[in-house]
Short mmCIF file of C-alpha atoms in Angstrom, two decimals:
data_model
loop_
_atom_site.label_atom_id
_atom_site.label_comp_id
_atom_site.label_asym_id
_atom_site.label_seq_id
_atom_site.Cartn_x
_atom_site.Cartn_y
_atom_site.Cartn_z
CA UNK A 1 1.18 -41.91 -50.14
CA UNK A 2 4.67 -40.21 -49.67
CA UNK A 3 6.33 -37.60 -52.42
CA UNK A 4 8.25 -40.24 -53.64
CA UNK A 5 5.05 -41.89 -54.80
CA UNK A 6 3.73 -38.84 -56.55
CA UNK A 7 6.73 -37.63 -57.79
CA UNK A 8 8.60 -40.87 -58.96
CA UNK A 9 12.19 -40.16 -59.88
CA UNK A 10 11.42 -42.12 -63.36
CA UNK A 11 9.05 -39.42 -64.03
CA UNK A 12 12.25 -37.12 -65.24
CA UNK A 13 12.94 -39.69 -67.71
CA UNK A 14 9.48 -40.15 -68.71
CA UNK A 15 9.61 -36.91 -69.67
CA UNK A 16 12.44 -36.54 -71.74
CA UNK A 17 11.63 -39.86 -73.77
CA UNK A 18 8.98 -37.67 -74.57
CA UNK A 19 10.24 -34.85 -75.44
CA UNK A 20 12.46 -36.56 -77.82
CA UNK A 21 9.51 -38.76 -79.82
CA UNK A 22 7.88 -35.63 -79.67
CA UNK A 23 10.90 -33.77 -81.66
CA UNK A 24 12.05 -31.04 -79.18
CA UNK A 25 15.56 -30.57 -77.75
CA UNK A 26 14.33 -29.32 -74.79
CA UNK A 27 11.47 -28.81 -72.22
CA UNK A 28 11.95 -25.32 -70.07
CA UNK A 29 9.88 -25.61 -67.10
CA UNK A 30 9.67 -22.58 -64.53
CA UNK A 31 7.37 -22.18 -61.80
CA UNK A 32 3.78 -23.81 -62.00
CA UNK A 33 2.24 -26.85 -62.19
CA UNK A 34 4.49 -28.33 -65.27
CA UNK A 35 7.63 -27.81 -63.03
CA UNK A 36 6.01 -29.72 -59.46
CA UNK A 37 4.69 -32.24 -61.28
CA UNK A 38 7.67 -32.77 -63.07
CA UNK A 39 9.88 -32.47 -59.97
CA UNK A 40 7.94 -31.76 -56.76
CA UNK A 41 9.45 -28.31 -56.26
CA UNK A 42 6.57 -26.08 -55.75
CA UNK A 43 8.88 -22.63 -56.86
CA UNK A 44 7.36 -19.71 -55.71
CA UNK A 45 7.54 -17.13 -59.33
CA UNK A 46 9.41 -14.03 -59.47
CA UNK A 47 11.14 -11.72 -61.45
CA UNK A 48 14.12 -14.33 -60.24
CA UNK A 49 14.49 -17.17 -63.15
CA UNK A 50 14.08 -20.70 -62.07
CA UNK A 51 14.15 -23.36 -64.49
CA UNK A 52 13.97 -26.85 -64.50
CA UNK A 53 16.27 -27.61 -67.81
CA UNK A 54 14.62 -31.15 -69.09
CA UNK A 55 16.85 -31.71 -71.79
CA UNK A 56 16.04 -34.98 -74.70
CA UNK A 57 19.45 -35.94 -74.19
CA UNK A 58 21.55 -35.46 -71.57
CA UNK A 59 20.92 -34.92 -67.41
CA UNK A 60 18.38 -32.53 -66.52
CA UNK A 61 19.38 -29.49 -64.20
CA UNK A 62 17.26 -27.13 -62.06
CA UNK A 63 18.63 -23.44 -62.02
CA UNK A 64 17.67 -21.67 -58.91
CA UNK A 65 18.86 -18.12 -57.43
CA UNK A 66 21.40 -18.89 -54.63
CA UNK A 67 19.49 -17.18 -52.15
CA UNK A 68 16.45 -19.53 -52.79
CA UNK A 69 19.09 -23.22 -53.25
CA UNK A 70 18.20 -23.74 -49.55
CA UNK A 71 13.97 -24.04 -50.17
CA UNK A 72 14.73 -26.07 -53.63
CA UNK A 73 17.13 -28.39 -51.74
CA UNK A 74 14.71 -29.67 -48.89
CA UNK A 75 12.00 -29.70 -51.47
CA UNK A 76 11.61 -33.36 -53.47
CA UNK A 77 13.18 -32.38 -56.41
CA UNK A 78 16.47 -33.11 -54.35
CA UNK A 79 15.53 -37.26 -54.81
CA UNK A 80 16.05 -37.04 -58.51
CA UNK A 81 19.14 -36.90 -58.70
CA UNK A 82 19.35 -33.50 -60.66
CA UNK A 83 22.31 -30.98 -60.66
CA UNK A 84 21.36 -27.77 -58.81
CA UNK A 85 22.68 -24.89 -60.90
CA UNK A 86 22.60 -21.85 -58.48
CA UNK A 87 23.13 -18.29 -60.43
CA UNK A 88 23.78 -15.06 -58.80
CA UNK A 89 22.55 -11.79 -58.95
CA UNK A 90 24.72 -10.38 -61.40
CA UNK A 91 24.38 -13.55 -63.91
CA UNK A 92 22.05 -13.09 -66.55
CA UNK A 93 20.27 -16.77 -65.89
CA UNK A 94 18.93 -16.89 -69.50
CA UNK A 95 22.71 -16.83 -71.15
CA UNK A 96 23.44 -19.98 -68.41
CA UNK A 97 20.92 -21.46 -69.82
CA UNK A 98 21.50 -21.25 -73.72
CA UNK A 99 25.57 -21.90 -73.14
CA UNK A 100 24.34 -24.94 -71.48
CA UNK A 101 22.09 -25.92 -74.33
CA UNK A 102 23.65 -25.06 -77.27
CA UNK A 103 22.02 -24.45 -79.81
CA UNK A 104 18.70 -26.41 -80.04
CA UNK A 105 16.11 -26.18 -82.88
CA UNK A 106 13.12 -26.48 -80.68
CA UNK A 107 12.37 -25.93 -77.39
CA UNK A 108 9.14 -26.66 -74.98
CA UNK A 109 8.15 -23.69 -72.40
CA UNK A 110 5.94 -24.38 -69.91
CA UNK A 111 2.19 -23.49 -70.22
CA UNK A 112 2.26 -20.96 -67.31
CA UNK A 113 5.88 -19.60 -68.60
CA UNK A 114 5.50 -15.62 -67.92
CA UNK A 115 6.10 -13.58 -71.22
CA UNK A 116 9.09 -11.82 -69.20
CA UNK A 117 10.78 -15.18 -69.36
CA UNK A 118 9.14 -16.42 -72.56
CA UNK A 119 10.76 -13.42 -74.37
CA UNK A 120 13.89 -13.36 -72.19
CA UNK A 121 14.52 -17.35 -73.83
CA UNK A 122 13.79 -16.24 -76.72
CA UNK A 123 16.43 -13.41 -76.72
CA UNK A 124 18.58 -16.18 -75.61
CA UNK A 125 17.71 -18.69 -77.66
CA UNK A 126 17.06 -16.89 -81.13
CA UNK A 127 17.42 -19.79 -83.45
CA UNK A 128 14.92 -21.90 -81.83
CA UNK A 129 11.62 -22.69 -82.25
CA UNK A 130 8.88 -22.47 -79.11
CA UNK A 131 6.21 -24.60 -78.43
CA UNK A 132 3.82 -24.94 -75.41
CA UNK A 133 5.34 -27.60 -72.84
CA UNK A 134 1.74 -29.01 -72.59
CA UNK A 135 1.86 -30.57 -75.77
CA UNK A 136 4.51 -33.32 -74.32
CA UNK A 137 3.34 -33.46 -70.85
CA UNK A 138 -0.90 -33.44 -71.17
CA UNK A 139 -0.09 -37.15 -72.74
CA UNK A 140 1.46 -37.69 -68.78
CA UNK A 141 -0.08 -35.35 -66.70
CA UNK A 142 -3.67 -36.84 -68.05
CA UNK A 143 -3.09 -40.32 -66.72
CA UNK A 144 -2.64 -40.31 -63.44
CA UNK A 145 -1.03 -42.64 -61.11
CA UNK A 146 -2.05 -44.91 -58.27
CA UNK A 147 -0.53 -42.30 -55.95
CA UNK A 148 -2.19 -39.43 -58.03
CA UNK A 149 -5.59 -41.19 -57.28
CA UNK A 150 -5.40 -41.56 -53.86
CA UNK A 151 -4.19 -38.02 -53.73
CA UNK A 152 -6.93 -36.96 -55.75
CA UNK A 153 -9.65 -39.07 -53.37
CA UNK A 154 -7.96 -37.29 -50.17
CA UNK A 155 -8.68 -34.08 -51.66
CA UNK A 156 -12.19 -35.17 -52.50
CA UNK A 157 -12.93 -36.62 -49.28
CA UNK A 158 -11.96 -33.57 -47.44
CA UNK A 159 -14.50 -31.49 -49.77
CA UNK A 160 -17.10 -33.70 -48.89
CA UNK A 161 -16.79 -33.09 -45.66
CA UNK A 162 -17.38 -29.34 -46.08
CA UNK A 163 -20.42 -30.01 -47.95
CA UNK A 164 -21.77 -31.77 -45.28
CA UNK A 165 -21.71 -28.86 -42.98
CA UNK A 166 -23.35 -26.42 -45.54
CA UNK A 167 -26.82 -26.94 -44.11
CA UNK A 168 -25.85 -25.82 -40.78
CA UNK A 169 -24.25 -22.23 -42.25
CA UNK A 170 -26.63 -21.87 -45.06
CA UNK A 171 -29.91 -19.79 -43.74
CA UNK A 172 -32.48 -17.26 -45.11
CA UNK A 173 -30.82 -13.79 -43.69
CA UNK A 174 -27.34 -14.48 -44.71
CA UNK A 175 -25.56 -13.09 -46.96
CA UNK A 176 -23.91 -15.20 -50.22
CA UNK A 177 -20.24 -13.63 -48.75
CA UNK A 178 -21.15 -14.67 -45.15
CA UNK A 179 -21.65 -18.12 -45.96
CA UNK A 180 -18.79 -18.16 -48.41
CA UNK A 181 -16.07 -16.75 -45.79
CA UNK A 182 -17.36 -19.40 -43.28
CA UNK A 183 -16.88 -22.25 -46.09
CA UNK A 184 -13.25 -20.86 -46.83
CA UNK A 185 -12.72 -21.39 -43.27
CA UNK A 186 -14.11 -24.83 -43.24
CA UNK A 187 -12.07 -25.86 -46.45
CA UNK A 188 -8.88 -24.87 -44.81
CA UNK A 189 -9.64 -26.66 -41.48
CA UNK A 190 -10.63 -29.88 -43.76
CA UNK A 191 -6.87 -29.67 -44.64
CA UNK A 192 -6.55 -27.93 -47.46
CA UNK A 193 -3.73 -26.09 -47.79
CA UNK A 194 -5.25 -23.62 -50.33
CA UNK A 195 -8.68 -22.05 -50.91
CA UNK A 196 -8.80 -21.61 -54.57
CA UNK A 197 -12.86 -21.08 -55.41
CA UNK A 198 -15.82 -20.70 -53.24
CA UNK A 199 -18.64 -19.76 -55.02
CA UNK A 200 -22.43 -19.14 -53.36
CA UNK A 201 -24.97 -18.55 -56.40
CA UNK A 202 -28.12 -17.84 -54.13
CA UNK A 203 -31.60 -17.23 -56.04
CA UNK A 204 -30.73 -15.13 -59.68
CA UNK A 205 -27.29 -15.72 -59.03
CA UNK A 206 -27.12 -18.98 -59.22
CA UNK A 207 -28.23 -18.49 -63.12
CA UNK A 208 -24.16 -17.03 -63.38
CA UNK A 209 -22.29 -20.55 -63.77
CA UNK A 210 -19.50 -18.27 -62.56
CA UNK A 211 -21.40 -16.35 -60.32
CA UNK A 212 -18.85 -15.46 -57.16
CA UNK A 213 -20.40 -14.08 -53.86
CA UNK A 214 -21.98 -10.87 -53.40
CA UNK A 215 -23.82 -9.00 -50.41
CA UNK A 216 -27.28 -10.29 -51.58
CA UNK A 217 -29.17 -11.80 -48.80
CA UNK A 218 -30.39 -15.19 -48.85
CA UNK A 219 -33.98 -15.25 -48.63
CA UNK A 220 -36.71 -18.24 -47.89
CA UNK A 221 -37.50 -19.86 -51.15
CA UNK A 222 -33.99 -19.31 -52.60
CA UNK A 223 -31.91 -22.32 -54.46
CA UNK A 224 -28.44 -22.04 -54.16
CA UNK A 225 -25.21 -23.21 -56.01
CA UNK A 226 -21.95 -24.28 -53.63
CA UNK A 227 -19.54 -24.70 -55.85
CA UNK A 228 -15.62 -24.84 -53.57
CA UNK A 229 -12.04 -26.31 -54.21
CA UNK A 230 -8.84 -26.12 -52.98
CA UNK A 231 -5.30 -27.71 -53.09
CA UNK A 232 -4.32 -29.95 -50.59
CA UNK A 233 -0.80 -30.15 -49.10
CA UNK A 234 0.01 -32.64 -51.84
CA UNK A 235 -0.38 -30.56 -54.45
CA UNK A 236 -3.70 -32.15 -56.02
CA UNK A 237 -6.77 -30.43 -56.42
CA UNK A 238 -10.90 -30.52 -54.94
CA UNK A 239 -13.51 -29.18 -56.99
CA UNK A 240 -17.63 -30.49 -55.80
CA UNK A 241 -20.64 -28.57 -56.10
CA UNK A 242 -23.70 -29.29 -54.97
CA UNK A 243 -27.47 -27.18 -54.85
CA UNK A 244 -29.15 -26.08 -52.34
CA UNK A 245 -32.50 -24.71 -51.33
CA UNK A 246 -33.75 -22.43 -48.21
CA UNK A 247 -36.84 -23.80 -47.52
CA UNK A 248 -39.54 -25.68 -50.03
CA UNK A 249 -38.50 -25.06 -53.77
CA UNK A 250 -40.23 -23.21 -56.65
CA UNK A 251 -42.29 -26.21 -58.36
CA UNK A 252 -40.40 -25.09 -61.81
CA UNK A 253 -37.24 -25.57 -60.06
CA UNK A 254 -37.85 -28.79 -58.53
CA UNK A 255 -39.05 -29.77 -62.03
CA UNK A 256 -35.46 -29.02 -63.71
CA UNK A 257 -33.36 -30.70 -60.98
CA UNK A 258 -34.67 -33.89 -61.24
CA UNK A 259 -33.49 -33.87 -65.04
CA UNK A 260 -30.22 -32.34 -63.86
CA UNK A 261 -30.02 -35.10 -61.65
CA UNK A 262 -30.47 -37.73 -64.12
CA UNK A 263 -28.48 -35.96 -66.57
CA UNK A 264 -25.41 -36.51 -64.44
CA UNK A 265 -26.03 -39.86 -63.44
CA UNK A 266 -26.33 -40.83 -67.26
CA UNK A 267 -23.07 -38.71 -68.21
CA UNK A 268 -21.30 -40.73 -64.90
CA UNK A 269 -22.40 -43.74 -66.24
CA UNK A 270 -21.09 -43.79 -69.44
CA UNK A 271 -17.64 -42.92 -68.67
CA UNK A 272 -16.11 -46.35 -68.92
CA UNK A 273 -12.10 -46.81 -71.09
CA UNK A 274 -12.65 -46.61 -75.15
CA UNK A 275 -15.78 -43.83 -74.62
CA UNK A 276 -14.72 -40.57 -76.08
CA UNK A 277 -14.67 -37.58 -74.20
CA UNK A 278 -17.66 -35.98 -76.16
CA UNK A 279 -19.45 -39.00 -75.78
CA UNK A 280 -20.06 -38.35 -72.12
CA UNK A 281 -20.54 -34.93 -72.68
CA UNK A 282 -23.30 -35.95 -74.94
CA UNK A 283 -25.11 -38.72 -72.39
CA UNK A 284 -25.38 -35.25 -70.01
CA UNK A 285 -26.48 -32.45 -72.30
CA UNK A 286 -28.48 -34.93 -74.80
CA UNK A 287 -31.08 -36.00 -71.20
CA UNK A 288 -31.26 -32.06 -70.65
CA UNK A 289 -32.14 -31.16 -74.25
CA UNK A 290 -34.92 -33.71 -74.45
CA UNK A 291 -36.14 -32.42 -71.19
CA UNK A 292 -36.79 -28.83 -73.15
CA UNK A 293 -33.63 -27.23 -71.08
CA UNK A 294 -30.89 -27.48 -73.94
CA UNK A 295 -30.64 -23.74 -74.11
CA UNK A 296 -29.89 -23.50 -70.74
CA UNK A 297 -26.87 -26.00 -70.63
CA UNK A 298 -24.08 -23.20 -71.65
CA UNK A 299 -20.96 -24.94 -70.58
CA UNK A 300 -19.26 -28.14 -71.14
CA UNK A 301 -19.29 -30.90 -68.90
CA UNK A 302 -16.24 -31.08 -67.31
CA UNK A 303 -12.94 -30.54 -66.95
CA UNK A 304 -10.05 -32.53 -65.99
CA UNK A 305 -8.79 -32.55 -62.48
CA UNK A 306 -5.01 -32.76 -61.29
CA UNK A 307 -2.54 -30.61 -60.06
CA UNK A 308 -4.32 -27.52 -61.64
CA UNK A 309 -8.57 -27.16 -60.73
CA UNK A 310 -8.94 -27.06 -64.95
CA UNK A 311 -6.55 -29.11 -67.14
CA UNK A 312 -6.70 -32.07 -69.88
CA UNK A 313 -9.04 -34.29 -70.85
CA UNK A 314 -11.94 -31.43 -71.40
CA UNK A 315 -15.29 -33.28 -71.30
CA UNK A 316 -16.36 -31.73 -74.30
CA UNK A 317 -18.38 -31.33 -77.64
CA UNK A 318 -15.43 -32.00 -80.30
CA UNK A 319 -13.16 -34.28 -77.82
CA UNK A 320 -12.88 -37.44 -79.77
CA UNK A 321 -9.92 -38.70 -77.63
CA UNK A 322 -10.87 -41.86 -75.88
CA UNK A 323 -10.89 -42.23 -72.23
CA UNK A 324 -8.23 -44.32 -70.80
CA UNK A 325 -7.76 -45.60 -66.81
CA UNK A 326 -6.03 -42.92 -65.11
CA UNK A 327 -8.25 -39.88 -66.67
CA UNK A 328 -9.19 -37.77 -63.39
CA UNK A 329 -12.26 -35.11 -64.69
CA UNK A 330 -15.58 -33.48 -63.21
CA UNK A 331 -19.05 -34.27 -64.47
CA UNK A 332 -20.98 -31.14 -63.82
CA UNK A 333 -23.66 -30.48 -66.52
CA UNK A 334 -26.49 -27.07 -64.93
CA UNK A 335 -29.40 -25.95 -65.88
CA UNK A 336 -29.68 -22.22 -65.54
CA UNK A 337 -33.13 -19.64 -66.48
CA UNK A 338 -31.90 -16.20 -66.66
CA UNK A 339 -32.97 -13.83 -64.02
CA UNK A 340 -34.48 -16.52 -62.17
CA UNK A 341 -32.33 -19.46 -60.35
CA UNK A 342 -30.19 -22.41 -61.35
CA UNK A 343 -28.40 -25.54 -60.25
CA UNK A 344 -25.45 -27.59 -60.98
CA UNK A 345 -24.27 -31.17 -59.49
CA UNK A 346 -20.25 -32.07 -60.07
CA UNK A 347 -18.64 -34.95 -59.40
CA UNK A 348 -14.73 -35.33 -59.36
CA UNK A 349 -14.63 -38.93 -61.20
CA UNK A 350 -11.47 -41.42 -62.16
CA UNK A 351 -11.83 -43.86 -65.28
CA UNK A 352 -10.69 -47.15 -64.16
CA UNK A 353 -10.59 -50.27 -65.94
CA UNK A 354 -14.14 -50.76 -65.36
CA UNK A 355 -16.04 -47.47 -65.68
CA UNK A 356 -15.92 -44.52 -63.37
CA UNK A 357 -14.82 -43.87 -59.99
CA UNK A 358 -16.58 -41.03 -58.25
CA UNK A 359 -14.06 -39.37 -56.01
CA UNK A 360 -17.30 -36.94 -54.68
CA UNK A 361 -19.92 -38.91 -52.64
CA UNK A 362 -22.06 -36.17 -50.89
CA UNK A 363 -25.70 -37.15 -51.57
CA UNK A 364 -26.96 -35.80 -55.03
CA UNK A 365 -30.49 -35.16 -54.03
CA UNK A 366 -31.59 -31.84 -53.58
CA UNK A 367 -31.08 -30.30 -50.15
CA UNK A 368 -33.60 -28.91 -48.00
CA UNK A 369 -31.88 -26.44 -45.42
#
């Protein structure tokens, strides 16, 4: 898996075929995931402009202040082919921009565009429309490649690896933000070149899906949601959690897991190409609702997985689109009681042309610690 694998120099004219079927003149990508995976420059944003211009018609361009042309240059955006359009610091980069592009109708701006440069194009660029990037590049970004896959698997692989060593840092008289500084540690040295999320949920807060880390101690008896990610060098993504407990489990929790446990089994299963995305959703949160713990299923179950932690196909209640190979997406339906404790099991999978690849492989059983 090299960068020319992941970032294919066809991909630039991918996207402008679709750009053009999908009516706009122009895509506007500045830094953020729309512009790596479009180009494999991971810009660094600033108050400085940089743009990747993906025109419908016509050669793309990547303007870049001259004092960063050096870091875009060595970066893999220099296979494609694209002109390098350095401005100084008394241009105004937006004019560039519009004298380059005339005078196009409608334009595309990247999901993570901030409003200083939204507005700024829009000074610029007064007689033309804006629309979110996203809506021409989720139909890419959602299928992903051989590459993508393996790149994807790497990331999840390396997780695993750190869940395997929670049972040796997870102990009654620990605090949640001990543990979760020692994870962080163990996430980077698994080769991640990012920490994005570690969460420890011990006891009542592990009824918080979102629940960060506190100063609470861990205590004998607790459960406890480990829920961590991070980027890896290649720009994809890890995102696993699994539940813990310190010591023998309440009976009423031990009761609830085993239905969570099913529940995602049954919503794994049933991702296959041709299933809808709410379908699968469904096959997780119909299991828990039978069980008498609908109430306490408050979030959907899943997300997809790429070069951001959350992006398209949303496993979700009202997601009709069909799964096709290529769709890279948790499966993490919870249970959580209020005041109490909770637990969550989440799977990074990949549709194939079979069913669905789990890219997590940790066991799934509750852990004793």
């Amino acid at each position: 898996m090299t960068s020319s694998d992941l970032y294919p120099v066809s991909r630039v004219s991918a996207v402008q075929e679709a750009a053009a079927k999908a009516g706009l003149d122009a895509l506007l990508l500045t830094p953020g995931p729309d512009l790596r995976y479009v180009s494999g420059y991971e810009a660094k944003p600033s108050e400085r402009l940089t743009c990747l211009v993906v025109p419908a018609a016509g050669a793309a361009y990547l303007m870049v202040p001259r004092l960063e042309l050096p870091s875009a240059q060595a970066s893999p955006a220099a296979r494609l082919g694209l002109e390098f359009v350095a401005w100084d610091e008394t241009d105004d980069p937006y004019a560039l921009a519009a004298a380059r592009l005339g005078k196009p109708a409608k334009v595309g701006l990247a999901d993570r565009m901030w409003a200083m440069a939204s507005l700024s194009f829009r000074a610029a660029l007064p007689g033309a429309e804006q629309v979110l990037a996203g809506s021409v590049l989720r139909e890419l970004r959602m299928r992903k490649s051989p590459a993508e896959v393996a790149a994807l698997r790497e990331a999840g692989e390396a997780i695993d690896s750190v869940h395997r060593r929670v049972p040796e840092l997870l102990r009654a008289g620990r605090t949640e933000r001990e543990v979760a500084a020692d994870l962080a540690e163990a996430i980077r040295a698994a080769g991640h070149k990012t920490v994005d999320f570690v969460i420890v949920a011990s006891g009542p807060s592990g009824a918080s899906p979102h629940h960060d880390v506190s100063d609470r101690v861990i205590q004998a008896g607790d459960p406890v949601v480990v829920d961590i990610g991070g980027t890896f060098p290649s720009g994809y993504c890890s995102d696993s959690t699994r539940t813990y407990c310190v010591g023998e489990p309440p009976a009423e929790f031990a009761a609830y897991y085993e239905v969570l446990r099913q529940a995602q089994d049954a919503a794994c299963a049933a991702v296959r190409p041709g299933v809808s995305c709410e379908s699968v959703d469904a096959a997780a949160r119909d299991l828990i609702a039978g069980a008498g713990y609908g109430g306490y299923f408050v979030h959907r179950t899943g997300h997809g997985i790429g070069m951001e932690t959350h992006e398209e196909p949303y496993i979700v209640s009202g997601n009709g689109e069909p799964m096709e190979p290529g769709f890279a997406f948790s499966v993490e339906p919870g249970i959580y009681l209020p005041g109490r404790h909770g637990a969550r099991i989440e799977d990074i999978l990949v549709c194939t042309e079979t069913g669905g690849e789990r890219l997590n492989n940790t066991s799934r059983e509750l852990v004793i610690v």
